[in-house]
Amino acid sequence: LYLRSPSSTIALQLASLAASRNDWVDAEGWFAEALELQPASPEAMGGMVRAAMQQGQHERATELASQYLLVYPDHVELVLARAEIALLEERYDDALGDATVALRGMPFSPWAITVKAQVLWELGEADKSIDLLMEGLRLDPMNAPVRMRLVECLLEVGRNAEAVRTMRPLSRLLPDNDEVQAAWAAAQLALEQERSGG
């Protein structure tokens, strides 16, 4: 469809698909394509910031967010990007405020759910964080970042059998993804050690 009729909307959909597979290099390419076709797209701007964050390019993400927030200071996707940066900088109160606003504006967004859940986790609200991630997974069952973050949290609190059950579908869906397979192996190992008393 995109090759037949290039559009920012289709590029954003392709970027979202890549992001849900945890392929942030491909996602960034599509977000950039969307931005080229529609330079004022706040969704593409938010996507660029998120892709930079997910690839560990935190300084670049901060620069992009600052630049884009000058254009759209109140757009929910950019407010969410700001929340993610505040989270990284351990400014948890700021992150919670922005994540809450963003989640109100995007209640079905896996990204918004994950960011708010991470803030709650850092604030010591493990159960609320896990509940929110489970809700995110109900909304988007095959979203890799949500599922993997949920598994990490379950393992942290010793809910190893749940972690294995949660990770199994993704491990089957993405057998060649090293990060997914490493998380699957970690969940299995934790459960084996629990059962053997280790």
GROMACS .gro file of C-alpha atoms in nm, residues 30-174:
model
  145
   30TRP     CA    1   0.910   0.468   0.924
   31PHE     CA    2   0.864   0.750   1.176
   32ALA     CA    3   1.123   0.951   0.983
   33GLU     CA    4   0.941   0.871   0.658
   34ALA     CA    5   0.612   0.991   0.811
   35LEU     CA    6   0.780   1.311   0.929
   36GLU     CA    7   0.924   1.375   0.585
   37LEU     CA    8   0.578   1.340   0.428
   38GLN     CA    9   0.408   1.543   0.701
   39PRO     CA   10   0.667   1.763   0.880
   40ALA     CA   11   0.416   1.884   1.139
   41SER     CA   12   0.305   1.535   1.251
   42PRO     CA   13   0.320   1.520   1.633
   43GLU     CA   14   0.270   1.141   1.619
   44ALA     CA   15   0.581   1.105   1.403
   45MET     CA   16   0.772   1.342   1.634
   46GLY     CA   17   0.672   1.137   1.939
   47GLY     CA   18   0.772   0.822   1.756
   48MET     CA   19   1.116   0.960   1.673
   49VAL     CA   20   1.176   1.042   2.040
   50ARG     CA   21   1.054   0.700   2.150
   51ALA     CA   22   1.268   0.517   1.893
   52ALA     CA   23   1.578   0.708   2.006
   53MET     CA   24   1.500   0.623   2.371
   54GLN     CA   25   1.450   0.255   2.293
   55GLN     CA   26   1.782   0.241   2.108
   56GLY     CA   27   1.964   0.388   2.408
   57GLN     CA   28   2.021   0.725   2.240
   58HIS     CA   29   1.902   0.921   2.542
   59GLU     CA   30   2.082   1.246   2.468
   60ARG     CA   31   1.943   1.251   2.113
   61ALA     CA   32   1.595   1.168   2.246
   62THR     CA   33   1.614   1.460   2.489
   63GLU     CA   34   1.724   1.698   2.213
   64LEU     CA   35   1.444   1.583   1.981
   65ALA     CA   36   1.182   1.610   2.256
   66SER     CA   37   1.295   1.962   2.346
   67GLN     CA   38   1.282   2.065   1.980
   68TYR     CA   39   0.937   1.911   1.920
   69LEU     CA   40   0.784   2.038   2.246
   70LEU     CA   41   0.850   2.394   2.128
   71VAL     CA   42   0.611   2.322   1.841
   72TYR     CA   43   0.350   2.122   2.035
   73PRO     CA   44   0.396   2.182   2.410
   74ASP     CA   45   0.071   2.005   2.504
   75HIS     CA   46   0.046   1.722   2.255
   76VAL     CA   47  -0.004   1.397   2.450
   77GLU     CA   48   0.255   1.193   2.258
   78LEU     CA   49   0.521   1.455   2.321
   79VAL     CA   50   0.413   1.493   2.685
   80LEU     CA   51   0.460   1.116   2.710
   81ALA     CA   52   0.807   1.145   2.556
   82ARG     CA   53   0.886   1.408   2.820
   83ALA     CA   54   0.761   1.166   3.089
   84GLU     CA   55   0.995   0.898   2.959
   85ILE     CA   56   1.290   1.138   2.972
   86ALA     CA   57   1.197   1.247   3.327
   87LEU     CA   58   1.182   0.878   3.421
   88LEU     CA   59   1.529   0.822   3.282
   89GLU     CA   60   1.656   1.122   3.479
   90GLU     CA   61   1.490   0.985   3.796
   91ARG     CA   62   1.251   1.281   3.824
   92TYR     CA   63   0.969   1.049   3.920
   93ASP     CA   64   0.712   1.309   4.028
   94ASP     CA   65   0.746   1.493   3.696
   95ALA     CA   66   0.733   1.162   3.509
   96LEU     CA   67   0.420   1.054   3.695
   97GLY     CA   68   0.241   1.382   3.622
   98ASP     CA   69   0.320   1.371   3.250
   99ALA     CA   70   0.253   0.996   3.219
  100THR     CA   71  -0.086   1.036   3.388
  101VAL     CA   72  -0.185   1.320   3.153
  102ALA     CA   73  -0.067   1.120   2.852
  103LEU     CA   74  -0.249   0.804   2.957
  104ARG     CA   75  -0.571   1.002   3.005
  105GLY     CA   76  -0.530   1.132   2.649
  106MET     CA   77  -0.426   0.792   2.506
  107PRO     CA   78  -0.594   0.529   2.727
  108PHE     CA   79  -0.534   0.245   2.479
  109SER     CA   80  -0.170   0.326   2.401
  110PRO     CA   81   0.077   0.047   2.492
  111TRP     CA   82   0.351   0.311   2.511
  112ALA     CA   83   0.156   0.527   2.759
  113ILE     CA   84   0.068   0.222   2.968
  114THR     CA   85   0.429   0.103   2.977
  115VAL     CA   86   0.570   0.443   3.075
  116LYS     CA   87   0.317   0.496   3.355
  117ALA     CA   88   0.372   0.139   3.477
  118GLN     CA   89   0.747   0.199   3.488
  119VAL     CA   90   0.702   0.520   3.687
  120LEU     CA   91   0.477   0.337   3.935
  121TRP     CA   92   0.738   0.062   3.961
  122GLU     CA   93   1.012   0.314   4.041
  123LEU     CA   94   0.786   0.469   4.306
  124GLY     CA   95   0.754   0.131   4.479
  125GLU     CA   96   0.404   0.054   4.352
  126ALA     CA   97   0.485  -0.292   4.212
  127ASP     CA   98   0.130  -0.431   4.221
  128LYS     CA   99  -0.019  -0.124   4.048
  129SER     CA  100   0.257  -0.138   3.788
  130ILE     CA  101   0.195  -0.506   3.713
  131ASP     CA  102  -0.184  -0.457   3.700
  132LEU     CA  103  -0.142  -0.173   3.450
  133LEU     CA  104   0.090  -0.381   3.230
  134MET     CA  105  -0.159  -0.670   3.239
  135GLU     CA  106  -0.428  -0.428   3.125
  136GLY     CA  107  -0.195  -0.314   2.845
  137LEU     CA  108  -0.149  -0.675   2.739
  138ARG     CA  109  -0.525  -0.732   2.732
  139LEU     CA  110  -0.556  -0.433   2.499
  140ASP     CA  111  -0.269  -0.543   2.272
  141PRO     CA  112  -0.181  -0.910   2.336
  142MET     CA  113   0.112  -0.930   2.093
  143ASN     CA  114   0.287  -0.607   2.190
  144ALA     CA  115   0.643  -0.721   2.262
  145PRO     CA  116   0.761  -0.424   2.475
  146VAL     CA  117   0.458  -0.446   2.708
  147ARG     CA  118   0.486  -0.824   2.740
  148MET     CA  119   0.861  -0.814   2.806
  149ARG     CA  120   0.831  -0.539   3.067
  150LEU     CA  121   0.555  -0.734   3.240
  151VAL     CA  122   0.776  -1.045   3.247
  152GLU     CA  123   1.064  -0.845   3.398
  153CYS     CA  124   0.834  -0.716   3.673
  154LEU     CA  125   0.687  -1.059   3.745
  155LEU     CA  126   1.036  -1.206   3.778
  156GLU     CA  127   1.143  -0.923   4.010
  157VAL     CA  128   0.862  -1.004   4.254
  158GLY     CA  129   0.908  -1.381   4.228
  159ARG     CA  130   0.594  -1.457   4.025
  160ASN     CA  131   0.798  -1.693   3.808
  161ALA     CA  132   0.524  -1.927   3.683
  162GLU     CA  133   0.324  -1.624   3.563
  163ALA     CA  134   0.636  -1.490   3.393
  164VAL     CA  135   0.683  -1.817   3.204
  165ARG     CA  136   0.315  -1.826   3.097
  166THR     CA  137   0.334  -1.461   2.990
  167MET     CA  138   0.653  -1.505   2.790
  168ARG     CA  139   0.573  -1.833   2.614
  169PRO     CA  140   0.352  -1.690   2.331
  170LEU     CA  141   0.608  -1.423   2.240
  171SER     CA  142   0.896  -1.672   2.242
  172ARG     CA  143   0.704  -1.881   1.988
  173LEU     CA  144   0.606  -1.582   1.778
  174LEU     CA  145   0.962  -1.439   1.759
   0.00000   0.00000   0.00000
